[in-house]
Tab-separated table of C-alpha atoms in Angstrom:
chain	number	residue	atom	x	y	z
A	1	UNK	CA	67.254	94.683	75.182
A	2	UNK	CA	66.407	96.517	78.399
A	3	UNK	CA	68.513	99.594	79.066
A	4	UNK	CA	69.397	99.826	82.552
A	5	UNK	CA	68.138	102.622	84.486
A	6	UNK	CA	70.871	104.921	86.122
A	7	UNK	CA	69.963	105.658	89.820
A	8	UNK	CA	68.964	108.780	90.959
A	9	UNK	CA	71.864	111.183	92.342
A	10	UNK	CA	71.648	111.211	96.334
A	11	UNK	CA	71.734	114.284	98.474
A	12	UNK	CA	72.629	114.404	102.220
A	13	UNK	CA	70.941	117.449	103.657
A	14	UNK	CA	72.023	118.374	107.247
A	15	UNK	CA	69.916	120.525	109.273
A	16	UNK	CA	69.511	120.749	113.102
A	17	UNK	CA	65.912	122.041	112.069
A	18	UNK	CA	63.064	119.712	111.578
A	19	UNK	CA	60.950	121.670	109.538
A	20	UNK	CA	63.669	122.991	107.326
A	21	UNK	CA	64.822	118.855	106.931
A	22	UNK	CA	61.148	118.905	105.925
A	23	UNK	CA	61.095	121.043	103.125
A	24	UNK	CA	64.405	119.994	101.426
A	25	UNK	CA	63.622	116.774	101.270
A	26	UNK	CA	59.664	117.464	99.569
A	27	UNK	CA	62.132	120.135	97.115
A	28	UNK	CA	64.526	117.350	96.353
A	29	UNK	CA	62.982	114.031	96.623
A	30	UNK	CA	61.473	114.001	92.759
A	31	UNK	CA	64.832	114.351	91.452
A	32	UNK	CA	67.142	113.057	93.946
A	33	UNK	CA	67.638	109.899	96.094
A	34	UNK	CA	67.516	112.187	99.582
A	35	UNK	CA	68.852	111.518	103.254
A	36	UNK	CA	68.638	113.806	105.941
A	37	UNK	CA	70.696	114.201	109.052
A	38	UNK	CA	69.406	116.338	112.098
A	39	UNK	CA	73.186	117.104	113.382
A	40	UNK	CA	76.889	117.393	112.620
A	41	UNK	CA	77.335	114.006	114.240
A	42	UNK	CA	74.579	112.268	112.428
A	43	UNK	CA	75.403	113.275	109.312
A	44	UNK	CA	79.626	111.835	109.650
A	45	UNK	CA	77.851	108.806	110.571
A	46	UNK	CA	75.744	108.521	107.225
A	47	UNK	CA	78.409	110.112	105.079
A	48	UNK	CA	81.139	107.204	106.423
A	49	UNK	CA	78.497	104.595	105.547
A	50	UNK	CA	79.470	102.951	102.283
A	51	UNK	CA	76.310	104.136	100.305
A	52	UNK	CA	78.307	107.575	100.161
A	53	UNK	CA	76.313	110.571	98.768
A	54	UNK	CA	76.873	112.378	95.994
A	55	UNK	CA	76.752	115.869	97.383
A	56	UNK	CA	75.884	117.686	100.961
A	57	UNK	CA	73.617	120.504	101.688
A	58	UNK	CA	75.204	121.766	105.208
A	59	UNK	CA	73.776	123.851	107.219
A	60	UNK	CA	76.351	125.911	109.410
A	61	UNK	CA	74.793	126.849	112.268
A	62	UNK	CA	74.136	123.741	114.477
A	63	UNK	CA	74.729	123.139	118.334
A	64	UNK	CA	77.915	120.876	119.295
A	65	UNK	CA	78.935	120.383	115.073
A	66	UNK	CA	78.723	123.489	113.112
A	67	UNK	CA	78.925	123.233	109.452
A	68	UNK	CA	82.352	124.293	109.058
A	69	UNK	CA	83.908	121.799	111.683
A	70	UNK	CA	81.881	118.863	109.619
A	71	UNK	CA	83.495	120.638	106.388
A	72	UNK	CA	86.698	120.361	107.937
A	73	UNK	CA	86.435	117.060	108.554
A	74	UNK	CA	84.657	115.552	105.885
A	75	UNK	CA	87.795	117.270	103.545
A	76	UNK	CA	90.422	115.796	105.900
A	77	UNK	CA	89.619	111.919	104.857
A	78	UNK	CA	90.797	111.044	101.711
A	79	UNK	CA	87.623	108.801	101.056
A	80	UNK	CA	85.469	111.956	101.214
A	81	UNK	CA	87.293	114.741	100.355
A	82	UNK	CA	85.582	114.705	96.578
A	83	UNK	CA	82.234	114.576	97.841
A	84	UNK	CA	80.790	118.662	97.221
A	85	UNK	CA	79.290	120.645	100.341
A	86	UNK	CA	76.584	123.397	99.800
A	87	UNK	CA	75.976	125.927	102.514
A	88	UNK	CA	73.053	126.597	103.520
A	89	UNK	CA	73.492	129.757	105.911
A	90	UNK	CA	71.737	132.957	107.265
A	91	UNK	CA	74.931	134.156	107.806
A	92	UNK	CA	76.326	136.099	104.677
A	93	UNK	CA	79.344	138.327	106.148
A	94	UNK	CA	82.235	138.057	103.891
A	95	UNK	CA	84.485	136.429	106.081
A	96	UNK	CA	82.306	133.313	106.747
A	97	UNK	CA	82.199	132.731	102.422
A	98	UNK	CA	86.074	133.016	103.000
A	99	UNK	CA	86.115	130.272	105.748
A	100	UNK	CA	83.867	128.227	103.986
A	101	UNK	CA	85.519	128.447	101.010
A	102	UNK	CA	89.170	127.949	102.448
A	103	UNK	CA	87.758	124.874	103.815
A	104	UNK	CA	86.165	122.982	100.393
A	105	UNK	CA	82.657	124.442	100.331
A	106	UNK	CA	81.791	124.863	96.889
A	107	UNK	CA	79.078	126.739	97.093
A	108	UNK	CA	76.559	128.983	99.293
A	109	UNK	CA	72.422	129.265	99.341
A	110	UNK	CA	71.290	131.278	101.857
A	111	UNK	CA	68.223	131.338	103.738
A	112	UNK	CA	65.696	131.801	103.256
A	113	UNK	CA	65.790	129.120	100.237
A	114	UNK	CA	65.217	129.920	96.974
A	115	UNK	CA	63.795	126.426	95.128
A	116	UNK	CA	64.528	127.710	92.110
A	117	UNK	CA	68.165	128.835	92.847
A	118	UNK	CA	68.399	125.486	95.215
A	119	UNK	CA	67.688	123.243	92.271
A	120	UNK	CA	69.861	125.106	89.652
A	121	UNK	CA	73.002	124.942	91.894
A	122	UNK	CA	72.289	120.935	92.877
A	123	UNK	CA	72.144	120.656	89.423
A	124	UNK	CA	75.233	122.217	88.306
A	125	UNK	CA	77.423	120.608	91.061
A	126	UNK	CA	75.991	117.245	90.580
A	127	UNK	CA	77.178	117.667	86.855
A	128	UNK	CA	80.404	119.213	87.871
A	129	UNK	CA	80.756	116.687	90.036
A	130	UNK	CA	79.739	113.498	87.191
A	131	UNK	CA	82.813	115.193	84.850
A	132	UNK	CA	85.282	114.939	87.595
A	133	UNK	CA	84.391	111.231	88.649
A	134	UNK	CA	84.669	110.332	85.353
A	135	UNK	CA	87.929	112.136	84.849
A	136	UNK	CA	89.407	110.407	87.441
A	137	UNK	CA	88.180	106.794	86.806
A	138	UNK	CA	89.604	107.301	83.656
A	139	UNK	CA	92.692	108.490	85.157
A	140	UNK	CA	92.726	105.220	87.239
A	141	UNK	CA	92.198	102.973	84.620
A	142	UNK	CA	94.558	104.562	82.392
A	143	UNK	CA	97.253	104.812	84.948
A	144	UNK	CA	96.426	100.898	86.167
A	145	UNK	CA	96.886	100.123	82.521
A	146	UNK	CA	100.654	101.637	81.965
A	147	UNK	CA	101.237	99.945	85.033
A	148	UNK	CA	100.440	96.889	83.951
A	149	UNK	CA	102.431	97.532	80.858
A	150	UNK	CA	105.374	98.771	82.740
A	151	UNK	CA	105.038	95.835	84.677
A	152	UNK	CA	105.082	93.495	81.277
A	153	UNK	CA	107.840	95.359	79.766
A	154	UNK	CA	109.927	94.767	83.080
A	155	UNK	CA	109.127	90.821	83.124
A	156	UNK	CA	109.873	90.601	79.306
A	157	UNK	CA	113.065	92.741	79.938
A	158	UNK	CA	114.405	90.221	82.916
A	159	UNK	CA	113.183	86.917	81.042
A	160	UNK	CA	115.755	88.301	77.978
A	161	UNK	CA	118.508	88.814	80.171
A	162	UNK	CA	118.271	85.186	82.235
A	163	UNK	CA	117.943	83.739	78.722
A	164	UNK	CA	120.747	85.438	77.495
A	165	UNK	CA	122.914	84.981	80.662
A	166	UNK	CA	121.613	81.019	80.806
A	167	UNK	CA	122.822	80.969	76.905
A	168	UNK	CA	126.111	81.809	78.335
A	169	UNK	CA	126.255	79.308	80.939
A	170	UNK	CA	125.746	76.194	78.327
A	171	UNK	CA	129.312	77.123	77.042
A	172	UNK	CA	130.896	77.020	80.166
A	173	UNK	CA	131.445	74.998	83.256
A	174	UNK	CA	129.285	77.723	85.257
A	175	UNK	CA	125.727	76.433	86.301
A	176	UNK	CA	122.805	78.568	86.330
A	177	UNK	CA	123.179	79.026	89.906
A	178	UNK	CA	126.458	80.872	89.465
A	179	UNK	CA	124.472	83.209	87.809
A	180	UNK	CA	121.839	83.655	90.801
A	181	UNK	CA	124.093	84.124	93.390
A	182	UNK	CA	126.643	86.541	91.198
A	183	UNK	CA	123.186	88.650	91.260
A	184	UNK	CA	122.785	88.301	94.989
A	185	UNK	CA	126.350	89.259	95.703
A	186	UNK	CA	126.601	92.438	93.715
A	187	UNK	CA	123.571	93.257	95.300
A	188	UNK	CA	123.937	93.121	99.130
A	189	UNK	CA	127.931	94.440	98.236
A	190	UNK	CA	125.570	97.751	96.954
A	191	UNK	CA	123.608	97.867	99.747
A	192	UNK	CA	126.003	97.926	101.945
A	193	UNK	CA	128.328	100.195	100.075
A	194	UNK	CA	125.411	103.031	99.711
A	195	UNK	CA	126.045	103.918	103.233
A	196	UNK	CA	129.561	104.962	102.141
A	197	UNK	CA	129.274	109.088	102.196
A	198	UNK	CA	131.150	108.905	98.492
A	199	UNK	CA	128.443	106.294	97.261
A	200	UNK	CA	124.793	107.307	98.781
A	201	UNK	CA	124.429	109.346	96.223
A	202	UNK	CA	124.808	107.218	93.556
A	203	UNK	CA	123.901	104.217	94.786
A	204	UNK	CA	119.802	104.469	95.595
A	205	UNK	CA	117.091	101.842	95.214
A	206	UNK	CA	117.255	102.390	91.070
A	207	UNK	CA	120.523	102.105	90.917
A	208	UNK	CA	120.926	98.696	92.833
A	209	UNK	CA	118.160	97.240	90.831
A	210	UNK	CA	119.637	97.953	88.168
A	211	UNK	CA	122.965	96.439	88.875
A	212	UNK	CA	121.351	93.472	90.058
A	213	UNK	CA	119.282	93.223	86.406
A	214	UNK	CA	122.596	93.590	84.887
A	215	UNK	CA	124.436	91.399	86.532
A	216	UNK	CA	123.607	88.089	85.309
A	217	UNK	CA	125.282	89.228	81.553
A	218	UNK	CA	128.831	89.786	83.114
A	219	UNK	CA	130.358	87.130	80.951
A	220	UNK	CA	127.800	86.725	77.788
A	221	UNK	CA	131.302	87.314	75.773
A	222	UNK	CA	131.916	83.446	76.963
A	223	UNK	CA	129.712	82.382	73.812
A	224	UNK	CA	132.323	83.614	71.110
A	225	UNK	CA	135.015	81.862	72.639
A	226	UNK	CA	136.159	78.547	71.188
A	227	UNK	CA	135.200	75.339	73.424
A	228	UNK	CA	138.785	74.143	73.260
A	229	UNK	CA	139.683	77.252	75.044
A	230	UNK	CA	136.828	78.077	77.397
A	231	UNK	CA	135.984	74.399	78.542
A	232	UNK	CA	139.931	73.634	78.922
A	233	UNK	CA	140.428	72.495	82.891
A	234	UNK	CA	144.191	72.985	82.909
A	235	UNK	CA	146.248	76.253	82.059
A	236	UNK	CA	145.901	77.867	79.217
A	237	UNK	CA	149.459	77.702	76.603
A	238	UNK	CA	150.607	80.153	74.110
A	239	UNK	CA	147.770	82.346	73.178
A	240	UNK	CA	145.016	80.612	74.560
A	241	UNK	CA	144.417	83.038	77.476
A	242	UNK	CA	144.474	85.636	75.440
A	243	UNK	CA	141.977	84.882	73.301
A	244	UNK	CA	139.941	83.826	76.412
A	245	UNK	CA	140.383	87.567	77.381
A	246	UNK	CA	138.359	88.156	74.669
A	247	UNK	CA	135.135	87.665	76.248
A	248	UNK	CA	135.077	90.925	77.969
A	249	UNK	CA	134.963	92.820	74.961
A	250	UNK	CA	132.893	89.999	73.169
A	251	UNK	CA	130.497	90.963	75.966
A	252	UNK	CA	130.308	94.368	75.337
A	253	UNK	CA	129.801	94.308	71.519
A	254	UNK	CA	126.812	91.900	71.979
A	255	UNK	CA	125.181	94.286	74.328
A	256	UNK	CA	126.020	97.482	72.473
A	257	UNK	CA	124.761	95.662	68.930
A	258	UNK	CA	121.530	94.809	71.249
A	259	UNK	CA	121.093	98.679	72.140
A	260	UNK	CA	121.531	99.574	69.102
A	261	UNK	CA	118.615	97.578	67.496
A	262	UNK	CA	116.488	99.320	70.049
A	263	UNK	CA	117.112	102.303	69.220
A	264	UNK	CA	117.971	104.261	72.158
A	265	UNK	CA	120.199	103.896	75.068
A	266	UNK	CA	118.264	101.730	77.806
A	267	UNK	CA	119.964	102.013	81.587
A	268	UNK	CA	120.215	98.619	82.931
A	269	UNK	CA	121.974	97.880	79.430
A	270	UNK	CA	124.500	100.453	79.752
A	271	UNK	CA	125.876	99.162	83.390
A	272	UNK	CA	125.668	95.229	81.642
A	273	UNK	CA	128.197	97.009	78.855
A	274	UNK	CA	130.358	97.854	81.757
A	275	UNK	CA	130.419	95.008	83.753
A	276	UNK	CA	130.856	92.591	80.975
A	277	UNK	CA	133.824	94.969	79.296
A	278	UNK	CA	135.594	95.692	83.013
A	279	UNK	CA	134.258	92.937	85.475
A	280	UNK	CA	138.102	91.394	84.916
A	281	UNK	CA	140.254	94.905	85.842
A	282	UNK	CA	141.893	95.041	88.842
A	283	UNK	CA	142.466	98.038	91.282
A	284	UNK	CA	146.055	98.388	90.824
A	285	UNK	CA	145.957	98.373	87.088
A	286	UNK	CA	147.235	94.871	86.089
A	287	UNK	CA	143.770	93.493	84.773
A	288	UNK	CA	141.984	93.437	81.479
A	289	UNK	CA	141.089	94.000	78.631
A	290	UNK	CA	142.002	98.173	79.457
A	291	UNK	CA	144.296	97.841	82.208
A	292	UNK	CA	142.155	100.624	84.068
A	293	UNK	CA	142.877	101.267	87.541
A	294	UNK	CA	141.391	102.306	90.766
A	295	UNK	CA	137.860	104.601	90.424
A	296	UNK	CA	138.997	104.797	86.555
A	297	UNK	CA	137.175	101.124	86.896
A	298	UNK	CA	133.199	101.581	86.517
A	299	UNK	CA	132.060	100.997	90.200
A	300	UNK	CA	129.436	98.546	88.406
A	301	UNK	CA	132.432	96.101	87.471
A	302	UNK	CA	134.295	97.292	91.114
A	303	UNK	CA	131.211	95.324	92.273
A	304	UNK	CA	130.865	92.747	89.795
A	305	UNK	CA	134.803	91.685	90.413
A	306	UNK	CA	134.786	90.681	93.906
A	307	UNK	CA	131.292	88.720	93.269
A	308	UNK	CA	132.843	86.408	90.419
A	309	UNK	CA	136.029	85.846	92.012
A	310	UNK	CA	133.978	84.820	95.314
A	311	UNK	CA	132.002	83.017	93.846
A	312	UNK	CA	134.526	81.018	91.734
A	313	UNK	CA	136.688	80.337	94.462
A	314	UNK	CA	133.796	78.494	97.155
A	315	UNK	CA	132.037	76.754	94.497
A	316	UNK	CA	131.780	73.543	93.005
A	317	UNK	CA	132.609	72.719	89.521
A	318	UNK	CA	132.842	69.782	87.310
A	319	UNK	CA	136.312	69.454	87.597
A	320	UNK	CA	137.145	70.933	91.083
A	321	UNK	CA	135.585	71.007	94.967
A	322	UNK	CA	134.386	74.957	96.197
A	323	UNK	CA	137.312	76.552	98.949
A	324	UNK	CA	135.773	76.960	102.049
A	325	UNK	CA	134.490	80.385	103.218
A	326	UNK	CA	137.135	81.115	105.647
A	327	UNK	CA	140.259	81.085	102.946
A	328	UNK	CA	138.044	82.501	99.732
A	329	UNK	CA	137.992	85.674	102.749
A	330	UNK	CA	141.481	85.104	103.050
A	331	UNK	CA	142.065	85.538	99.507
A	332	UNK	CA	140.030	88.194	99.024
A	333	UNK	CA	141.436	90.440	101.886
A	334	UNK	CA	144.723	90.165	100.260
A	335	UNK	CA	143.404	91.501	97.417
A	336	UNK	CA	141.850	94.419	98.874
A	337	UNK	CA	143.824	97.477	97.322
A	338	UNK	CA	145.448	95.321	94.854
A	339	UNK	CA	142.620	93.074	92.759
A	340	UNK	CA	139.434	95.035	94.453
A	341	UNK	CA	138.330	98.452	95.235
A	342	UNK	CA	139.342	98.714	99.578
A	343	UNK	CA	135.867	100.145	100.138
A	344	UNK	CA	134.639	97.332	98.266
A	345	UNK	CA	136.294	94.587	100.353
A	346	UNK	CA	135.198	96.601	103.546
A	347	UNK	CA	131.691	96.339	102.894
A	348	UNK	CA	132.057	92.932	101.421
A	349	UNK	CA	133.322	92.473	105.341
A	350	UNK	CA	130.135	93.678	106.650
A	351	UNK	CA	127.862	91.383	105.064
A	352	UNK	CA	129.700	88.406	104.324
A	353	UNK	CA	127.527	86.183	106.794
A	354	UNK	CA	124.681	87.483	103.582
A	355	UNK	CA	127.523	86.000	101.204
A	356	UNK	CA	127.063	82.869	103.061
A	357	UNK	CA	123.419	82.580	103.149
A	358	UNK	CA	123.205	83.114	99.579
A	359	UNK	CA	126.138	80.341	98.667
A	360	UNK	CA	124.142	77.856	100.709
A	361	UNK	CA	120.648	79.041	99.327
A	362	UNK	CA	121.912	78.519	95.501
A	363	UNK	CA	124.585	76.066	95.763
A	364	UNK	CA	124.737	73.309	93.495
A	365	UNK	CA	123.678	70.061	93.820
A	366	UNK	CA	125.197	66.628	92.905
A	367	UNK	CA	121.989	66.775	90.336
A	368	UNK	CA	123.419	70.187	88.700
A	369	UNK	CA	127.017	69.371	88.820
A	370	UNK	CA	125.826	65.724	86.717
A	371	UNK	CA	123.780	67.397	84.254
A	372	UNK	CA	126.741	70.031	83.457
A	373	UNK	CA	128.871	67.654	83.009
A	374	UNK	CA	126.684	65.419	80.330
A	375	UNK	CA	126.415	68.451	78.844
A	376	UNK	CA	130.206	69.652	78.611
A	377	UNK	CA	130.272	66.410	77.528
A	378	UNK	CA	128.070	66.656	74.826
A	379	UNK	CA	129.333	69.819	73.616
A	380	UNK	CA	132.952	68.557	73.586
């Protein structure tokens, strides 16, 4: 089996003189893959070409260009900044090594050139210069790999919650879209509340997405709650409701016993715990399963609150038509300081034409509302 033959390191050398272009290139040429560049101007041109060298012998002394202006700008792209420079220079005051230096030279010759100490320096930063590509490919792949991991752990993450959530809706008379636009809700509520002064700070881009994850487990409790109780159309008798109360903390024991098998506390977990424990408290105290009251309530299940009853109250079940938009507003606006958090309901006031949208986008169909129903049938 033929081993492939690496190809030869290439060398731009830039020199406004002919004859010094000359020698380089008869110095360099046995080793090196060599291009030559009679000006500043020239030599941006080859360099931006997409057979990039691997290192530049730049002379600094040339009319219009000078080697430090290339230097400068060569270091100013991002696509060339890792490419080395070499000087080559008559001019050995101090303060022109500084200023080449300062600008990303990595080394001086001077002139009259040395071949010996010409080829020993090409040499070195061409090696340097191998270690750190490979560094950073390795960098790239490794860091392209956790991303793709990251990006696998997130999918499997979501895929268990809508599966757990969806495992939830077969017990009730919820269909899966209830859970979709319960997500949406709590969502654009958060986006709109972050530009509250007392919420910004909480409520940023990790935080929302988090809420949003989280969302869709708000009443998980629903599957240890009898089917004579939770699929019951009429009102509930003697202690009926309160075992359906029972699903908040239900809720919150699955998702705690989950957490626990992991191992460690996982974020989007810990706001689920909340919602599904609190998403039934009410501002002024009279809700359940705590009886918390104002910002005592988690502002996860602040959120979640005004979602579910929204959403119960416009759409469609089995058993009943959705409310229209204009009195499920009406309902909620009288509970603004009494069921919901006020700053809540104001922001739910901003984007309620989003509450809309979303209602419409998920709503169900005649096709949903028949296949819940031969299921509830099914079941009971």
């Amino acid at each position: 089996m033929d081993v492939p033959v690496k190809p030869k390191p290439t060398i731009l050398v830039v020199d406004d003189t002919t004859d010094n272009l000359m020698l380089m290139n008869a110095l360099l040429k046995d080793l090196y893959r060599v291009k030559v560049a009679n000006g500043g101007q020239k030599a941006l041109q080859i360099v931006a070409a997409a057979d990039k060298p691997d290192l530049i012998l730049l002379d600094i002394m040339m009319p219009e260009l000078d080697g430090f202006e290339v230097c400068r700008r060569l270091k100013a792209d991002p696509q060339l900044a890792t490419i080395p420079v070499i000087f080559l220079t008559a001019k050995v005051a101090v303060e022109d090594e500084e200023l080449g230096f300062s600008l990303g030279a990595v080394d001086f010759i001077s002139k009259p050139i040395s071949p010996p100490v010409l080829l020993a320096r090409v040499k070195t930063q061409l090696a340097m210069k191998s270690h750190v590509d490979f560094l950073r490919d390795n960098n790239a792949f490794l860091q392209a790999e956790v991303e793709k991991r990251t990006q696998d752990v997130l999918a499997i993450q979501d895929v268990t919650i809508l599966a757990m959530a969806s495992l939830a809706e077969t017990r009730d008379s919820d269909t899966g879209n209830h859970i979709r636009r319960t997500q949406y809700y709590v969502k654009v509520l958060a986006q709109q509340l972050r530009h509250h002064p007392k919420y910004a700070a909480v409520l940023d881009d990790d935080m929302i997405n988090l809420l949003y994850k989280s969302a869709p487990l708000h009443d998980i409790g629903k599957v240890g709650i009898p089917d004579s109780i939770l699929l019951k159309p009429g009102r509930f008798v003697g202690n009926e409701f309160e075992i359906m109360k029972t699903h908040t903390t239900l809720g919150w024991n699955a998702i705690e016993y989950a957490e626990k098998a992991l191992g460690a506390p996982v974020a989007f977990l810990r706001l689920a715990k909340e919602i599904a424990l609190y998403h039934q408290e009410k501002w002024d105290g009279s809700g359940y399963p705590e009886g918390l009251a104002g910002e005592a309530i988690p502002l996860s299940a602040r959120l979640m609150a005004l979602a579910d009853v929204y959403d119960a109250l416009i759409s469609r079940r089995v058993y009943k038509e959705g409310m229209p938009h204009e009195k499920a507003r009406l309902i909620i606006l009288d509970g603004r300081g009494s069921h919901f958090d006020p700053d809540i309901v104001d922001a739910y006031l901003v984007v309620e034409s989003q509450f809309v949208e979303i209602a419409l986008k998920y709503a169900d169909s005649d096709e949903d509302l028949q296949a819940k129903a031969a299921q509830l049938s099914r079941s009971g």
